[in-house]
């Protein structure tokens, strides 16, 4: 009855992803001659283990590719220009970011974040220095 139980255990072991086949095989008794179709069962365990390793490697590559693609999309979105209109106001002082006199606005400068929040450079510097 013991060889039949070991055979059944080997059949189920190939399906479990948490078992290390090398460790299990090292703990098997030396007299395993009575286990029916032992060679076929051991080969199946190794094949399942190799398949899991292959799937893990491919999933890691796919995950890395997806992360890189999303990072590129995000970076591309952040590099887009933001149109500054007269309705855009400083988020700190509520004054318009653009005024009647473009020369005075260009000397002060504005800071526009990717979230489309705008600040006068002087307001932004003052807030950062607090």
mmCIF file of N, CA and C in Angstrom:
data_model
loop_
_atom_site.group_PDB
_atom_site.id
_atom_site.type_symbol
_atom_site.label_atom_id
_atom_site.label_comp_id
_atom_site.label_asym_id
_atom_site.label_seq_id
_atom_site.Cartn_x
_atom_site.Cartn_y
_atom_site.Cartn_z
ATOM 1 N N UNK A 1 0.833 -1.210 0.000
ATOM 2 C CA UNK A 1 0.000 0.000 0.000
ATOM 3 C C UNK A 1 0.866 1.258 0.000
ATOM 4 N N UNK A 2 2.034 1.196 0.612
ATOM 5 C CA UNK A 2 2.926 2.362 0.666
ATOM 6 C C UNK A 2 3.361 2.824 -0.730
ATOM 7 N N UNK A 3 3.779 1.951 -1.652
ATOM 8 C CA UNK A 3 4.141 2.418 -2.992
ATOM 9 C C UNK A 3 2.968 3.091 -3.707
ATOM 10 N N UNK A 4 1.769 2.620 -3.520
ATOM 11 C CA UNK A 4 0.592 3.234 -4.163
ATOM 12 C C UNK A 4 0.350 4.636 -3.601
ATOM 13 N N UNK A 5 0.548 4.803 -2.283
ATOM 14 C CA UNK A 5 0.388 6.131 -1.677
ATOM 15 C C UNK A 5 1.454 7.093 -2.182
ATOM 16 N N UNK A 6 2.699 6.617 -2.297
ATOM 17 C CA UNK A 6 3.776 7.458 -2.832
ATOM 18 C C UNK A 6 3.499 7.841 -4.286
ATOM 19 N N UNK A 7 2.964 6.908 -5.058
ATOM 20 C CA UNK A 7 2.633 7.193 -6.457
ATOM 21 C C UNK A 7 1.561 8.287 -6.527
ATOM 22 N N UNK A 8 0.565 8.178 -5.682
ATOM 23 C CA UNK A 8 -0.508 9.184 -5.658
ATOM 24 C C UNK A 8 0.049 10.541 -5.209
ATOM 25 N N UNK A 9 0.928 10.535 -4.224
ATOM 26 C CA UNK A 9 1.553 11.772 -3.759
ATOM 27 C C UNK A 9 2.367 12.421 -4.878
ATOM 28 N N UNK A 10 3.109 11.625 -5.629
ATOM 29 C CA UNK A 10 3.893 12.148 -6.748
ATOM 30 C C UNK A 10 2.985 12.747 -7.822
ATOM 31 N N UNK A 11 1.841 12.137 -8.059
ATOM 32 C CA UNK A 11 0.899 12.663 -9.057
ATOM 33 C C UNK A 11 0.409 14.055 -8.660
ATOM 34 N N UNK A 12 0.087 14.238 -7.394
ATOM 35 C CA UNK A 12 -0.420 15.534 -6.931
ATOM 36 C C UNK A 12 0.696 16.566 -6.766
ATOM 37 N N UNK A 13 1.885 16.092 -6.471
ATOM 38 C CA UNK A 13 2.984 17.003 -6.218
ATOM 39 C C UNK A 13 3.330 17.830 -7.456
ATOM 40 N N UNK A 14 3.208 17.266 -8.632
ATOM 41 C CA UNK A 14 3.520 17.995 -9.850
ATOM 42 C C UNK A 14 2.597 19.171 -10.084
ATOM 43 N N UNK A 15 1.418 19.138 -9.505
ATOM 44 C CA UNK A 15 0.436 20.211 -9.701
ATOM 45 C C UNK A 15 0.609 21.359 -8.720
ATOM 46 N N UNK A 16 1.318 21.121 -7.621
ATOM 47 C CA UNK A 16 1.478 22.152 -6.597
ATOM 48 C C UNK A 16 2.656 23.050 -6.942
ATOM 49 N N UNK A 17 2.424 24.339 -6.911
ATOM 50 C CA UNK A 17 3.476 25.268 -7.319
ATOM 51 C C UNK A 17 4.420 25.631 -6.170
ATOM 52 N N UNK A 18 4.069 25.298 -4.948
ATOM 53 C CA UNK A 18 4.894 25.717 -3.819
ATOM 54 C C UNK A 18 5.972 24.701 -3.464
ATOM 55 N N UNK A 19 5.886 23.504 -4.015
ATOM 56 C CA UNK A 19 6.862 22.478 -3.668
ATOM 57 C C UNK A 19 8.080 22.557 -4.577
ATOM 58 N N UNK A 20 9.233 22.370 -3.973
ATOM 59 C CA UNK A 20 10.485 22.311 -4.722
ATOM 60 C C UNK A 20 10.751 20.846 -5.032
ATOM 61 N N UNK A 21 10.714 20.451 -6.315
ATOM 62 C CA UNK A 21 10.870 19.030 -6.644
ATOM 63 C C UNK A 21 12.206 18.448 -6.192
ATOM 64 N N UNK A 22 13.271 19.225 -6.214
ATOM 65 C CA UNK A 22 14.578 18.708 -5.807
ATOM 66 C C UNK A 22 14.571 18.307 -4.328
ATOM 67 N N UNK A 23 13.924 19.123 -3.506
ATOM 68 C CA UNK A 23 13.869 18.804 -2.072
ATOM 69 C C UNK A 23 13.021 17.565 -1.808
ATOM 70 N N UNK A 24 11.914 17.450 -2.514
ATOM 71 C CA UNK A 24 11.035 16.290 -2.316
ATOM 72 C C UNK A 24 11.734 15.019 -2.774
ATOM 73 N N UNK A 25 12.390 15.077 -3.925
ATOM 74 C CA UNK A 25 13.078 13.897 -4.437
ATOM 75 C C UNK A 25 14.239 13.489 -3.525
ATOM 76 N N UNK A 26 14.880 14.450 -2.914
ATOM 77 C CA UNK A 26 15.983 14.138 -1.994
ATOM 78 C C UNK A 26 15.477 13.410 -0.749
ATOM 79 N N UNK A 27 14.225 13.644 -0.381
ATOM 80 C CA UNK A 27 13.677 13.010 0.824
ATOM 81 C C UNK A 27 13.003 11.671 0.539
ATOM 82 N N UNK A 28 12.938 11.290 -0.727
ATOM 83 C CA UNK A 28 12.301 10.007 -1.059
ATOM 84 C C UNK A 28 13.175 8.857 -0.569
ATOM 85 N N UNK A 29 12.548 7.786 -0.141
ATOM 86 C CA UNK A 29 13.338 6.627 0.306
ATOM 87 C C UNK A 29 14.107 6.003 -0.857
ATOM 88 N N UNK A 30 15.202 5.354 -0.519
ATOM 89 C CA UNK A 30 16.088 4.782 -1.543
ATOM 90 C C UNK A 30 15.430 3.614 -2.283
ATOM 91 N N UNK A 31 14.594 2.863 -1.612
ATOM 92 C CA UNK A 31 13.968 1.692 -2.240
ATOM 93 C C UNK A 31 12.620 2.089 -2.865
ATOM 94 N N UNK A 32 12.686 2.812 -3.972
ATOM 95 C CA UNK A 32 11.463 3.282 -4.634
ATOM 96 C C UNK A 32 11.073 2.401 -5.804
ATOM 97 N N UNK A 33 11.651 1.208 -5.889
ATOM 98 C CA UNK A 33 11.386 0.318 -7.013
ATOM 99 C C UNK A 33 9.939 -0.136 -7.109
ATOM 100 N N UNK A 34 9.191 -0.094 -6.014
ATOM 101 C CA UNK A 34 7.816 -0.591 -6.041
ATOM 102 C C UNK A 34 6.794 0.429 -6.504
ATOM 103 N N UNK A 35 7.190 1.679 -6.757
ATOM 104 C CA UNK A 35 6.244 2.711 -7.181
ATOM 105 C C UNK A 35 5.968 2.526 -8.669
ATOM 106 N N UNK A 36 4.699 2.326 -9.027
ATOM 107 C CA UNK A 36 4.376 2.109 -10.441
ATOM 108 C C UNK A 36 4.628 3.369 -11.272
ATOM 109 N N UNK A 37 5.232 3.178 -12.446
ATOM 110 C CA UNK A 37 5.511 4.243 -13.419
ATOM 111 C C UNK A 37 6.248 5.433 -12.779
ATOM 112 N N UNK A 38 7.266 5.095 -11.998
ATOM 113 C CA UNK A 38 8.022 6.111 -11.277
ATOM 114 C C UNK A 38 8.691 7.092 -12.239
ATOM 115 N N UNK A 39 9.292 6.588 -13.293
ATOM 116 C CA UNK A 39 9.988 7.451 -14.251
ATOM 117 C C UNK A 39 9.027 8.475 -14.866
ATOM 118 N N UNK A 40 7.850 8.035 -15.299
ATOM 119 C CA UNK A 40 6.863 8.933 -15.897
ATOM 120 C C UNK A 40 6.415 10.000 -14.900
ATOM 121 N N UNK A 41 6.204 9.596 -13.680
ATOM 122 C CA UNK A 41 5.764 10.551 -12.647
ATOM 123 C C UNK A 41 6.844 11.593 -12.350
ATOM 124 N N UNK A 42 8.085 11.156 -12.251
ATOM 125 C CA UNK A 42 9.178 12.085 -11.974
ATOM 126 C C UNK A 42 9.387 13.060 -13.141
ATOM 127 N N UNK A 43 9.290 12.558 -14.369
ATOM 128 C CA UNK A 43 9.424 13.428 -15.530
ATOM 129 C C UNK A 43 8.316 14.488 -15.555
ATOM 130 N N UNK A 44 7.123 14.090 -15.201
ATOM 131 C CA UNK A 44 6.008 15.042 -15.178
ATOM 132 C C UNK A 44 6.225 16.125 -14.115
ATOM 133 N N UNK A 45 6.747 15.747 -12.972
ATOM 134 C CA UNK A 45 7.036 16.728 -11.920
ATOM 135 C C UNK A 45 8.067 17.736 -12.423
ATOM 136 N N UNK A 46 9.119 17.260 -13.074
ATOM 137 C CA UNK A 46 10.154 18.160 -13.600
ATOM 138 C C UNK A 46 9.610 19.053 -14.710
ATOM 139 N N UNK A 47 8.753 18.499 -15.565
ATOM 140 C CA UNK A 47 8.155 19.297 -16.636
ATOM 141 C C UNK A 47 7.277 20.415 -16.063
ATOM 142 N N UNK A 48 6.484 20.085 -15.058
ATOM 143 C CA UNK A 48 5.646 21.105 -14.407
ATOM 144 C C UNK A 48 6.508 22.198 -13.778
ATOM 145 N N UNK A 49 7.608 21.782 -13.165
ATOM 146 C CA UNK A 49 8.503 22.744 -12.529
ATOM 147 C C UNK A 49 9.128 23.664 -13.577
ATOM 148 N N UNK A 50 9.580 23.104 -14.692
ATOM 149 C CA UNK A 50 10.162 23.911 -15.764
ATOM 150 C C UNK A 50 9.126 24.853 -16.367
ATOM 151 N N UNK A 51 7.898 24.382 -16.513
ATOM 152 C CA UNK A 51 6.835 25.227 -17.051
ATOM 153 C C UNK A 51 6.564 26.409 -16.127
ATOM 154 N N UNK A 52 6.543 26.166 -14.812
ATOM 155 C CA UNK A 52 6.326 27.255 -13.850
ATOM 156 C C UNK A 52 7.451 28.283 -13.934
ATOM 157 N N UNK A 53 8.689 27.811 -14.042
ATOM 158 C CA UNK A 53 9.820 28.731 -14.157
ATOM 159 C C UNK A 53 9.731 29.545 -15.449
ATOM 160 N N UNK A 54 9.366 28.905 -16.549
ATOM 161 C CA UNK A 54 9.214 29.594 -17.828
ATOM 162 C C UNK A 54 8.107 30.652 -17.742
ATOM 163 N N UNK A 55 6.962 30.285 -17.163
ATOM 164 C CA UNK A 55 5.851 31.229 -17.020
ATOM 165 C C UNK A 55 6.257 32.416 -16.153
ATOM 166 N N UNK A 56 6.969 32.141 -15.074
ATOM 167 C CA UNK A 56 7.415 33.212 -14.184
ATOM 168 C C UNK A 56 8.340 34.177 -14.921
ATOM 169 N N UNK A 57 9.275 33.634 -15.688
ATOM 170 C CA UNK A 57 10.214 34.480 -16.435
ATOM 171 C C UNK A 57 9.473 35.325 -17.466
ATOM 172 N N UNK A 58 8.547 34.718 -18.214
ATOM 173 C CA UNK A 58 7.800 35.459 -19.240
ATOM 174 C C UNK A 58 6.905 36.522 -18.613
ATOM 175 N N UNK A 59 6.280 36.194 -17.494
ATOM 176 C CA UNK A 59 5.434 37.181 -16.805
ATOM 177 C C UNK A 59 6.267 38.359 -16.304
ATOM 178 N N UNK A 60 7.470 38.083 -15.829
ATOM 179 C CA UNK A 60 8.348 39.162 -15.371
ATOM 180 C C UNK A 60 8.714 40.086 -16.524
ATOM 181 N N UNK A 61 9.016 39.514 -17.684
ATOM 182 C CA UNK A 61 9.359 40.319 -18.858
ATOM 183 C C UNK A 61 8.160 41.154 -19.290
ATOM 184 N N UNK A 62 6.979 40.540 -19.311
ATOM 185 C CA UNK A 62 5.770 41.271 -19.709
ATOM 186 C C UNK A 62 5.461 42.399 -18.730
ATOM 187 N N UNK A 63 5.623 42.147 -17.451
ATOM 188 C CA UNK A 63 5.366 43.163 -16.441
ATOM 189 C C UNK A 63 6.342 44.324 -16.589
ATOM 190 N N UNK A 64 7.596 44.021 -16.842
ATOM 191 C CA UNK A 64 8.606 45.065 -17.043
ATOM 192 C C UNK A 64 8.290 45.882 -18.301
ATOM 193 N N UNK A 65 7.888 45.209 -19.374
ATOM 194 C CA UNK A 65 7.525 45.909 -20.610
ATOM 195 C C UNK A 65 6.318 46.821 -20.402
ATOM 196 N N UNK A 66 5.313 46.320 -19.676
ATOM 197 C CA UNK A 66 4.121 47.134 -19.405
ATOM 198 C C UNK A 66 4.464 48.356 -18.564
ATOM 199 N N UNK A 67 5.309 48.167 -17.563
ATOM 200 C CA UNK A 67 5.700 49.290 -16.709
ATOM 201 C C UNK A 67 6.467 50.332 -17.511
ATOM 202 N N UNK A 68 7.350 49.885 -18.385
ATOM 203 C CA UNK A 68 8.119 50.805 -19.224
ATOM 204 C C UNK A 68 7.197 51.560 -20.183
ATOM 205 N N UNK A 69 6.233 50.876 -20.756
ATOM 206 C CA UNK A 69 5.280 51.513 -21.673
ATOM 207 C C UNK A 69 4.469 52.581 -20.945
ATOM 208 N N UNK A 70 3.985 52.256 -19.755
ATOM 209 C CA UNK A 70 3.213 53.234 -18.979
ATOM 210 C C UNK A 70 4.071 54.427 -18.563
ATOM 211 N N UNK A 71 5.324 54.171 -18.224
ATOM 212 C CA UNK A 71 6.233 55.249 -17.851
ATOM 213 C C UNK A 71 6.475 56.183 -19.038
ATOM 214 N N UNK A 72 6.645 55.606 -20.220
ATOM 215 C CA UNK A 72 6.831 56.428 -21.427
ATOM 216 C C UNK A 72 5.590 57.262 -21.722
ATOM 217 N N UNK A 73 4.403 56.653 -21.573
ATOM 218 C CA UNK A 73 3.161 57.397 -21.806
ATOM 219 C C UNK A 73 3.035 58.550 -20.826
ATOM 220 N N UNK A 74 3.348 58.293 -19.575
ATOM 221 C CA UNK A 74 3.267 59.339 -18.546
ATOM 222 C C UNK A 74 4.263 60.454 -18.857
ATOM 223 N N UNK A 75 5.473 60.083 -19.224
ATOM 224 C CA UNK A 75 6.496 61.068 -19.548
ATOM 225 C C UNK A 75 6.085 61.903 -20.759
ATOM 226 N N UNK A 76 5.495 61.262 -21.748
ATOM 227 C CA UNK A 76 5.051 61.976 -22.939
ATOM 228 C C UNK A 76 3.950 62.967 -22.581
ATOM 229 N N UNK A 77 3.054 62.567 -21.688
ATOM 230 C CA UNK A 77 1.987 63.457 -21.254
ATOM 231 C C UNK A 77 2.510 64.653 -20.475
ATOM 232 N N UNK A 78 3.572 64.445 -19.717
ATOM 233 C CA UNK A 78 4.136 65.535 -18.926
ATOM 234 C C UNK A 78 4.908 66.533 -19.789
ATOM 235 N N UNK A 79 5.360 66.095 -20.967
ATOM 236 C CA UNK A 79 6.130 66.984 -21.824
ATOM 237 C C UNK A 79 5.249 67.842 -22.735
ATOM 238 N N UNK A 80 3.962 67.596 -22.708
ATOM 239 C CA UNK A 80 3.066 68.386 -23.552
ATOM 240 C C UNK A 80 2.976 69.812 -23.045
ATOM 241 N N UNK A 81 2.843 70.713 -23.973
ATOM 242 C CA UNK A 81 2.710 72.126 -23.608
ATOM 243 C C UNK A 81 1.328 72.378 -23.010
ATOM 244 N N UNK A 82 1.273 73.330 -22.118
ATOM 245 C CA UNK A 82 0.011 73.728 -21.498
ATOM 246 C C UNK A 82 -0.265 75.163 -21.930
ATOM 247 N N UNK A 83 -1.429 75.377 -22.487
ATOM 248 C CA UNK A 83 -1.793 76.705 -22.957
ATOM 249 C C UNK A 83 -2.148 77.581 -21.763
ATOM 250 N N UNK A 84 -1.498 78.725 -21.681
ATOM 251 C CA UNK A 84 -1.763 79.674 -20.598
ATOM 252 C C UNK A 84 -2.700 80.738 -21.156
ATOM 253 N N UNK A 85 -3.893 80.782 -20.620
ATOM 254 C CA UNK A 85 -4.882 81.760 -21.073
ATOM 255 C C UNK A 85 -5.067 82.822 -20.003
ATOM 256 N N UNK A 86 -5.805 83.840 -20.354
ATOM 257 C CA UNK A 86 -6.042 84.924 -19.401
ATOM 258 C C UNK A 86 -6.927 84.463 -18.247
ATOM 259 N N UNK A 87 -7.625 83.356 -18.411
ATOM 260 C CA UNK A 87 -8.477 82.874 -17.318
ATOM 261 C C UNK A 87 -7.689 82.069 -16.285
ATOM 262 N N UNK A 88 -6.462 81.684 -16.612
ATOM 263 C CA UNK A 88 -5.645 80.913 -15.670
ATOM 264 C C UNK A 88 -5.091 81.855 -14.613
ATOM 265 N N UNK A 89 -5.342 81.515 -13.349
ATOM 266 C CA UNK A 89 -4.950 82.379 -12.233
ATOM 267 C C UNK A 89 -3.941 81.676 -11.346
ATOM 268 N N UNK A 90 -3.168 82.481 -10.656
ATOM 269 C CA UNK A 90 -2.193 81.962 -9.696
ATOM 270 C C UNK A 90 -2.957 81.265 -8.578
ATOM 271 N N UNK A 91 -2.550 80.065 -8.247
ATOM 272 C CA UNK A 91 -3.234 79.297 -7.207
ATOM 273 C C UNK A 91 -2.956 79.828 -5.809
ATOM 274 N N UNK A 92 -2.002 80.733 -5.667
ATOM 275 C CA UNK A 92 -1.671 81.285 -4.353
ATOM 276 C C UNK A 92 -2.247 82.684 -4.136
ATOM 277 N N UNK A 93 -2.088 83.563 -5.141
ATOM 278 C CA UNK A 93 -2.549 84.945 -4.940
ATOM 279 C C UNK A 93 -3.817 85.261 -5.724
ATOM 280 N N UNK A 94 -4.257 84.368 -6.576
ATOM 281 C CA UNK A 94 -5.485 84.504 -7.379
ATOM 282 C C UNK A 94 -5.412 85.586 -8.450
ATOM 283 N N UNK A 95 -4.253 86.188 -8.679
ATOM 284 C CA UNK A 95 -4.115 87.139 -9.782
ATOM 285 C C UNK A 95 -3.973 86.362 -11.084
ATOM 286 N N UNK A 96 -4.365 86.946 -12.209
ATOM 287 C CA UNK A 96 -4.183 86.249 -13.485
ATOM 288 C C UNK A 96 -2.696 86.017 -13.768
ATOM 289 N N UNK A 97 -2.398 84.902 -14.410
ATOM 290 C CA UNK A 97 -1.011 84.592 -14.754
ATOM 291 C C UNK A 97 -0.543 85.416 -15.943
ATOM 292 N N UNK A 98 -1.457 85.805 -16.783
ATOM 293 C CA UNK A 98 -1.112 86.666 -17.912
ATOM 294 C C UNK A 98 -1.810 87.997 -17.708
ATOM 295 N N UNK A 99 -1.180 89.062 -18.158
ATOM 296 C CA UNK A 99 -1.772 90.382 -17.977
ATOM 297 C C UNK A 99 -1.806 91.164 -19.263
ATOM 298 N N UNK A 100 -2.130 92.417 -19.127
ATOM 299 C CA UNK A 100 -2.205 93.288 -20.294
ATOM 300 C C UNK A 100 -0.820 93.555 -20.862
ATOM 301 N N UNK A 101 0.174 93.601 -19.998
ATOM 302 C CA UNK A 101 1.523 93.935 -20.440
ATOM 303 C C UNK A 101 2.374 92.665 -20.465
ATOM 304 N N UNK A 102 2.539 92.016 -21.632
ATOM 305 C CA UNK A 102 3.292 90.766 -21.694
ATOM 306 C C UNK A 102 4.738 90.912 -21.239
ATOM 307 N N UNK A 103 5.326 92.090 -21.409
ATOM 308 C CA UNK A 103 6.729 92.264 -21.022
ATOM 309 C C UNK A 103 6.903 92.111 -19.518
ATOM 310 N N UNK A 104 5.979 92.669 -18.745
ATOM 311 C CA UNK A 104 6.110 92.563 -17.284
ATOM 312 C C UNK A 104 5.861 91.137 -16.816
ATOM 313 N N UNK A 105 4.951 90.408 -17.522
ATOM 314 C CA UNK A 105 4.691 89.014 -17.144
ATOM 315 C C UNK A 105 5.904 88.131 -17.441
ATOM 316 N N UNK A 106 6.579 88.416 -18.553
ATOM 317 C CA UNK A 106 7.700 87.557 -18.917
ATOM 318 C C UNK A 106 8.882 87.769 -17.984
ATOM 319 N N UNK A 107 9.005 88.974 -17.385
ATOM 320 C CA UNK A 107 10.123 89.176 -16.472
ATOM 321 C C UNK A 107 9.878 88.449 -15.157
ATOM 322 N N UNK A 108 8.621 88.390 -14.724
ATOM 323 C CA UNK A 108 8.324 87.693 -13.479
ATOM 324 C C UNK A 108 8.331 86.191 -13.713
ATOM 325 N N UNK A 109 7.693 85.751 -14.774
ATOM 326 C CA UNK A 109 7.646 84.328 -15.095
ATOM 327 C C UNK A 109 6.546 83.611 -14.342
ATOM 328 N N UNK A 110 6.173 82.472 -14.869
ATOM 329 C CA UNK A 110 5.144 81.645 -14.248
ATOM 330 C C UNK A 110 5.657 80.217 -14.150
ATOM 331 N N UNK A 111 5.069 79.480 -13.222
ATOM 332 C CA UNK A 111 5.369 78.064 -13.053
ATOM 333 C C UNK A 111 4.056 77.326 -13.278
ATOM 334 N N UNK A 112 4.041 76.409 -14.246
ATOM 335 C CA UNK A 112 2.847 75.608 -14.521
ATOM 336 C C UNK A 112 3.201 74.157 -14.232
ATOM 337 N N UNK A 113 2.435 73.524 -13.360
ATOM 338 C CA UNK A 113 2.660 72.120 -13.037
ATOM 339 C C UNK A 113 1.858 71.241 -13.989
ATOM 340 N N UNK A 114 2.195 69.961 -14.031
ATOM 341 C CA UNK A 114 1.488 69.044 -14.929
ATOM 342 C C UNK A 114 0.016 68.915 -14.562
ATOM 343 N N UNK A 115 -0.332 69.242 -13.341
ATOM 344 C CA UNK A 115 -1.732 69.208 -12.926
ATOM 345 C C UNK A 115 -2.491 70.440 -13.404
ATOM 346 N N UNK A 116 -1.811 71.295 -14.172
ATOM 347 C CA UNK A 116 -2.342 72.530 -14.743
ATOM 348 C C UNK A 116 -2.599 73.601 -13.685
ATOM 349 N N UNK A 117 -1.984 73.456 -12.526
ATOM 350 C CA UNK A 117 -2.006 74.527 -11.537
ATOM 351 C C UNK A 117 -0.906 75.501 -11.900
ATOM 352 N N UNK A 118 -1.218 76.791 -11.838
ATOM 353 C CA UNK A 118 -0.244 77.796 -12.211
ATOM 354 C C UNK A 118 0.091 78.708 -11.054
ATOM 355 N N UNK A 119 1.291 79.220 -11.057
ATOM 356 C CA UNK A 119 1.778 80.110 -10.006
ATOM 357 C C UNK A 119 2.651 81.179 -10.648
ATOM 358 N N UNK A 120 2.649 82.353 -10.055
ATOM 359 C CA UNK A 120 3.689 83.323 -10.398
ATOM 360 C C UNK A 120 4.975 82.795 -9.783
ATOM 361 N N UNK A 121 6.076 82.992 -10.454
ATOM 362 C CA UNK A 121 7.347 82.486 -9.940
ATOM 363 C C UNK A 121 7.645 83.056 -8.551
ATOM 364 N N UNK A 122 7.321 84.328 -8.333
ATOM 365 C CA UNK A 122 7.580 84.955 -7.023
ATOM 366 C C UNK A 122 6.684 84.342 -5.938
ATOM 367 N N UNK A 123 5.414 84.064 -6.265
ATOM 368 C CA UNK A 123 4.513 83.441 -5.290
ATOM 369 C C UNK A 123 4.981 82.024 -4.956
ATOM 370 N N UNK A 124 5.396 81.309 -5.975
ATOM 371 C CA UNK A 124 5.856 79.939 -5.802
ATOM 372 C C UNK A 124 7.120 79.904 -4.943
ATOM 373 N N UNK A 125 8.057 80.808 -5.212
ATOM 374 C CA UNK A 125 9.300 80.868 -4.432
ATOM 375 C C UNK A 125 9.019 81.233 -2.978
ATOM 376 N N UNK A 126 8.102 82.182 -2.790
ATOM 377 C CA UNK A 126 7.742 82.576 -1.421
ATOM 378 C C UNK A 126 7.132 81.403 -0.666
ATOM 379 N N UNK A 127 6.252 80.657 -1.324
ATOM 380 C CA UNK A 127 5.589 79.512 -0.678
ATOM 381 C C UNK A 127 6.588 78.406 -0.371
ATOM 382 N N UNK A 128 7.545 78.185 -1.258
ATOM 383 C CA UNK A 128 8.555 77.140 -1.052
ATOM 384 C C UNK A 128 9.517 77.488 0.080
ATOM 385 N N UNK A 129 9.722 78.771 0.320
ATOM 386 C CA UNK A 129 10.672 79.218 1.349
ATOM 387 C C UNK A 129 10.052 79.278 2.735
ATOM 388 N N UNK A 130 8.780 78.987 2.866
ATOM 389 C CA UNK A 130 8.128 79.032 4.197
ATOM 390 C C UNK A 130 8.601 77.921 5.080
#
